[in-house]
mmCIF file of C-alpha atoms and ligand atoms in Angstrom:
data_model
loop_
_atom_site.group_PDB
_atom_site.id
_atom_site.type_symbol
_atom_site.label_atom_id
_atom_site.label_comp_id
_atom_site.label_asym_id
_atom_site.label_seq_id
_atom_site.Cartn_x
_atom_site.Cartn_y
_atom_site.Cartn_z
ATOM 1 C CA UNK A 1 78.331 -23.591 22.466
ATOM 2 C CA UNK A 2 74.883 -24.113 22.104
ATOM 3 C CA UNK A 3 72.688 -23.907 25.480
ATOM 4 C CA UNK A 4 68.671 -23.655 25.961
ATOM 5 C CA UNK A 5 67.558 -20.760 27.512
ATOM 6 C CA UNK A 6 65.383 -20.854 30.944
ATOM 7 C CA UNK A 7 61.794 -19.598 30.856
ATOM 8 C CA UNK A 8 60.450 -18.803 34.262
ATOM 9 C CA UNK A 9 56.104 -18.210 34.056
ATOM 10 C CA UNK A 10 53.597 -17.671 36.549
ATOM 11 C CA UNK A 11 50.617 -18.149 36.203
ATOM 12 C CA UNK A 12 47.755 -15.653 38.457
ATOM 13 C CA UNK A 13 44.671 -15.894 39.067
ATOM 14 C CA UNK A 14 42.256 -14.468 41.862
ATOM 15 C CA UNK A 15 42.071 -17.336 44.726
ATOM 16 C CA UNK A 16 44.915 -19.515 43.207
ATOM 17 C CA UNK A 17 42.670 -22.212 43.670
ATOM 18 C CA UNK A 18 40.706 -23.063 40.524
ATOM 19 C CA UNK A 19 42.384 -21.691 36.842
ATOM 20 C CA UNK A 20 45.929 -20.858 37.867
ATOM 21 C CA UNK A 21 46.816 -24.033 39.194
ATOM 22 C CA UNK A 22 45.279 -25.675 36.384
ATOM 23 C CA UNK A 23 47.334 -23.517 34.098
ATOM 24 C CA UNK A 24 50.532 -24.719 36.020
ATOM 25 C CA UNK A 25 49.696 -28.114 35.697
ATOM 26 C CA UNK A 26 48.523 -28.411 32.212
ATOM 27 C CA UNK A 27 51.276 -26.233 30.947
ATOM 28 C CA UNK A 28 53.841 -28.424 33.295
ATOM 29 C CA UNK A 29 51.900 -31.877 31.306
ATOM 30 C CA UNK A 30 52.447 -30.083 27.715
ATOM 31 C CA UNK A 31 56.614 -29.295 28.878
ATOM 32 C CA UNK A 32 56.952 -33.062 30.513
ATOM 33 C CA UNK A 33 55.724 -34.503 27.486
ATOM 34 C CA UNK A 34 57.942 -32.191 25.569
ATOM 35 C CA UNK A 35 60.959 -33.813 27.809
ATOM 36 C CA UNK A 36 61.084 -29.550 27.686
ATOM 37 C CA UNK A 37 61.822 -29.645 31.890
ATOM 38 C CA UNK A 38 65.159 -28.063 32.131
ATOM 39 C CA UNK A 39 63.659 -25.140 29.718
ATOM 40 C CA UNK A 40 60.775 -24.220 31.949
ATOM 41 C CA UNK A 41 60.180 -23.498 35.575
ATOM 42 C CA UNK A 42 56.543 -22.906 36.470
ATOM 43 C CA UNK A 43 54.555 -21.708 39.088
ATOM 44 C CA UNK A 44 50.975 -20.153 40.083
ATOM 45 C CA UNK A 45 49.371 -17.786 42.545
ATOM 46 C CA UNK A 46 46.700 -15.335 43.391
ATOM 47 C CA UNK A 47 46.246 -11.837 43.837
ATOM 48 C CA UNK A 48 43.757 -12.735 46.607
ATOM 49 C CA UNK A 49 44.907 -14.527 50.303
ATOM 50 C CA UNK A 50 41.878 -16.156 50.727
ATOM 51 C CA UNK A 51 43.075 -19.387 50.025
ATOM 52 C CA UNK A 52 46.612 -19.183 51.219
ATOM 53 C CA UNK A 53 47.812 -22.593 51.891
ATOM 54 C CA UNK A 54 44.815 -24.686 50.648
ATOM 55 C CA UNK A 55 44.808 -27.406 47.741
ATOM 56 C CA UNK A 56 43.357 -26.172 44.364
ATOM 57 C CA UNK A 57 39.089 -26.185 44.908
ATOM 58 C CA UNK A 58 37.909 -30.441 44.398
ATOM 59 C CA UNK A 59 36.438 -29.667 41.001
ATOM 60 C CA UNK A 60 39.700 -27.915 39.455
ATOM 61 C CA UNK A 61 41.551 -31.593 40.831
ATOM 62 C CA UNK A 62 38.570 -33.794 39.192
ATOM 63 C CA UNK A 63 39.330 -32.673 35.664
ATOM 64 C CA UNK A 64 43.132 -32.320 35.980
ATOM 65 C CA UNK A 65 42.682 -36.242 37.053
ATOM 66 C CA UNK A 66 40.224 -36.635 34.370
ATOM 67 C CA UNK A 67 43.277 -35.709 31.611
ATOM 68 C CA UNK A 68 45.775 -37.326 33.540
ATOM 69 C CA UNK A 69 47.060 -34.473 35.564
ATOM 70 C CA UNK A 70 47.589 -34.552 39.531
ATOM 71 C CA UNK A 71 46.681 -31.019 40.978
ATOM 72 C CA UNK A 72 46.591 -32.784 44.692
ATOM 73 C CA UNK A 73 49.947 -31.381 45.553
ATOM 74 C CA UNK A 74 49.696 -28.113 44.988
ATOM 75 C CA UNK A 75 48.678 -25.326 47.763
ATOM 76 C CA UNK A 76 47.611 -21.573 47.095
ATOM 77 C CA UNK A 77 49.833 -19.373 47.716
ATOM 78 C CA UNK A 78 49.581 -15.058 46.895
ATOM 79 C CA UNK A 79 51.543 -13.023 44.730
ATOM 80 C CA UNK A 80 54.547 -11.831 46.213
ATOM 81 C CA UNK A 81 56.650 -9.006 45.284
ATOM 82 C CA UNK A 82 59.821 -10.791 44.544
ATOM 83 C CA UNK A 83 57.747 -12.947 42.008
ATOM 84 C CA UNK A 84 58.059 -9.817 39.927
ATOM 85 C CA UNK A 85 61.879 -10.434 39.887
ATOM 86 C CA UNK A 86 62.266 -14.038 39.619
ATOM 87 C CA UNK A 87 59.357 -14.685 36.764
ATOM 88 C CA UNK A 88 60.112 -13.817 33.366
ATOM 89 C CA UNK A 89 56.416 -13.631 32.594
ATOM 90 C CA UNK A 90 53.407 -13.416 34.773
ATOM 91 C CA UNK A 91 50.391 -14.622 32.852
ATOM 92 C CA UNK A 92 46.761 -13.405 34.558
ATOM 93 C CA UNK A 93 43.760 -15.119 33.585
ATOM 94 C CA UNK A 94 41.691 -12.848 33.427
ATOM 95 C CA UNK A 95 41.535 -8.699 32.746
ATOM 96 C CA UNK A 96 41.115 -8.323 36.391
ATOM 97 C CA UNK A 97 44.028 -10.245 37.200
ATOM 98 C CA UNK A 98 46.175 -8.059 34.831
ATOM 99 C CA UNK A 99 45.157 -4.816 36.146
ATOM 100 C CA UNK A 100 46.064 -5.525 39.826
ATOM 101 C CA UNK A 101 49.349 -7.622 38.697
ATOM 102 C CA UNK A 102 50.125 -4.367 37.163
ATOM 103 C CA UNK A 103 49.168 -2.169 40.084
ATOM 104 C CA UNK A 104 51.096 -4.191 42.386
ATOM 105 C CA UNK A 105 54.516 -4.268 40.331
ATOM 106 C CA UNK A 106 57.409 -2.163 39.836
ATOM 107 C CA UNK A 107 56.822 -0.111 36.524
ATOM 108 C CA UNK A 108 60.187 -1.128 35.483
ATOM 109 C CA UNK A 109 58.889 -4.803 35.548
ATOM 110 C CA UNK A 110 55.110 -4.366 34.157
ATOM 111 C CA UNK A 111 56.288 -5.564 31.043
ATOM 112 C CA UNK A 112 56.554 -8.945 32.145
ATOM 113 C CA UNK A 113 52.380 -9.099 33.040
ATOM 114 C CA UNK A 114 50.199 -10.228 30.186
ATOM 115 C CA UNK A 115 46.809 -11.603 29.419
ATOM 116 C CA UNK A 116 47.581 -15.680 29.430
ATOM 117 C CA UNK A 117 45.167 -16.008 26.378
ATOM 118 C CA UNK A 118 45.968 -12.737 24.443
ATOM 119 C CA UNK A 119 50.038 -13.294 24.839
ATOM 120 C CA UNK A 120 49.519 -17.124 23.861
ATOM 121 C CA UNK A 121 47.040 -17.115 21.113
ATOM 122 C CA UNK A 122 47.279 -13.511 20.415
ATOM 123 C CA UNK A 123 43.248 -13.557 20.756
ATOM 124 C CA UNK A 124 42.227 -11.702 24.292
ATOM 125 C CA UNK A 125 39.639 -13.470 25.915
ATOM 126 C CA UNK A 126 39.350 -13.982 29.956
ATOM 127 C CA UNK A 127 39.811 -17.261 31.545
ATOM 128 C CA UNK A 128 36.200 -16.928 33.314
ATOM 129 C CA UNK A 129 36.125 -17.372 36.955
ATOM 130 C CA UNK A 130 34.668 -20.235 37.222
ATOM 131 C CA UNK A 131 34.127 -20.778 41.587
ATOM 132 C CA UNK A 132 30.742 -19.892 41.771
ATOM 133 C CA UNK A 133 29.767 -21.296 39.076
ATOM 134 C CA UNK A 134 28.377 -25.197 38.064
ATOM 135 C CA UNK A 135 30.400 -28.234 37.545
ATOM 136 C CA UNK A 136 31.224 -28.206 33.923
ATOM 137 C CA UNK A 137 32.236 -24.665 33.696
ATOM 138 C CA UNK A 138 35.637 -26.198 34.681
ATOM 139 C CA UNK A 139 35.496 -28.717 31.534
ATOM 140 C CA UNK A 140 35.350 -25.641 29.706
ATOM 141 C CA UNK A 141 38.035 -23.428 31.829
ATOM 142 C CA UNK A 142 40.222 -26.872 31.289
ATOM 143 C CA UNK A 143 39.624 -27.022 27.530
ATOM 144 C CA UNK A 144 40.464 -23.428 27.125
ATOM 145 C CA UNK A 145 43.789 -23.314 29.340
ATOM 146 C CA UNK A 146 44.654 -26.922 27.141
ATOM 147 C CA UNK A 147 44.342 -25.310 24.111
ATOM 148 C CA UNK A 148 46.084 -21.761 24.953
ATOM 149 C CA UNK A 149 48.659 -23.387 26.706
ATOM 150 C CA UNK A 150 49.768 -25.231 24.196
ATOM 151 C CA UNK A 151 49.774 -22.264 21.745
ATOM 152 C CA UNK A 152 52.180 -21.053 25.269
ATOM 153 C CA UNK A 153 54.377 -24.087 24.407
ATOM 154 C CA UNK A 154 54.677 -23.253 20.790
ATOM 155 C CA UNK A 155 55.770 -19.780 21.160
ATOM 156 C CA UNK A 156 58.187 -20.116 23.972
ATOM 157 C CA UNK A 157 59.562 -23.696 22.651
ATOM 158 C CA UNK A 158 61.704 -22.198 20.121
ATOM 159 C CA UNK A 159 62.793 -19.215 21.893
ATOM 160 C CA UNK A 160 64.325 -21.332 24.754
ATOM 161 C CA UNK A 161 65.824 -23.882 22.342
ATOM 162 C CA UNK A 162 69.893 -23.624 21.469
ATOM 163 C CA UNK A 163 70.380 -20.522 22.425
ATOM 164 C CA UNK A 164 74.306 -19.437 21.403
ATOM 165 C CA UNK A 165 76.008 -18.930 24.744
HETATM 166 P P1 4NP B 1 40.366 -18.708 40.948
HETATM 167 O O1 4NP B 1 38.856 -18.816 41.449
HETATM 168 O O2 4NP B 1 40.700 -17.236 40.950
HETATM 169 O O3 4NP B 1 40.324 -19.280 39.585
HETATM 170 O O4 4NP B 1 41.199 -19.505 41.934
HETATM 171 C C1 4NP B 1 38.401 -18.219 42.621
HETATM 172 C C2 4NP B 1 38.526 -18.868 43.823
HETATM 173 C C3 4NP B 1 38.027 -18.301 44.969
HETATM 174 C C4 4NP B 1 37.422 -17.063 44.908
HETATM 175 C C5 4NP B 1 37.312 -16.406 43.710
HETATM 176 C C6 4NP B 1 37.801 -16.976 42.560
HETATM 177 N N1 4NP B 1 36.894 -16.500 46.083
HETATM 178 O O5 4NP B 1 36.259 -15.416 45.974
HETATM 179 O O6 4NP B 1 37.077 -17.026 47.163
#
């Protein structure tokens, strides 16, 4: 019998506020359009509690809406330790974001932490932080997470797909 496997993928960043949940929700836009939904479950959070509970920062929802994408739901939330059992990858955005992912896991389970950009277009380059920054810095965070994320799609797309079980 043929069955498609299920990819489980976090996605950190610092405040889970401006890249991560951008990454969920452009990666979630690429799977939809893919019909790809019962292949994927994704998710995002930070390393940081500032944020806990708040909706992704105004100018990380303006250019999700800009492409389509509806951020407005979502609410920061911080890594927790069982996320290092239940996701089969944990993506940071950054090289900061990596080094305390891998601080805070099990070592049995650091090999599920990678650099979103280096494990999806096997180029490492940060996400940059873009909070303190000006308005169009997210246009650029967005274009990057569009583009890597659907190099994220490519790669995992035929892994999950008709799997012999
Ligand atoms: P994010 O951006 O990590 O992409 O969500 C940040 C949001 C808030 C802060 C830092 C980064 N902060 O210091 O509050």
């Amino acid at each position: 019998m043929m069955l498609n496997a299920r990819k489980s993928i976090l996605f950190v960043c610092l405040g889970n506020i401006c890249r991560s949940p951008l990454a969920e929700g452009v990666f979630g836009d690429i799977v939809a359009a893919n019909g790809a939904q019962d292949r994927f479950v994704v998710d995002s959070a930070g390393t940081g509690d500032w944020h806990v509970g708040k909706p992704p920062d105004r100018r990380s929802v303006a250019v999700a809406r800009r492409y389509g994408i509806d951020l407005a739901g979502l609410r920061a939330r911080q890594v927790a330790p069982a996320d290092f059992d239940h996701f089969d990858l944990i993506l940071g955005m950054d090289g900061d974001n990596v080094a305390t992912l891998g601080a805070l896991a099990p070592p049995e389970r650091r090999g599920r932490i990678a650099q979103f950009h280096a494990y999806s277009t096997g180029t490492p380059r940060d996400v940059p932080d873009p909070y303190f920054g000006a308005e169009d810095g997210f246009e650029t965070v967005y274009r990057m997470i569009r583009a890597a994320a659907g190099s994220l799609f490519e790669k995992l797309d035929a892994e999950t797909r008709g799997v012999s079980g």
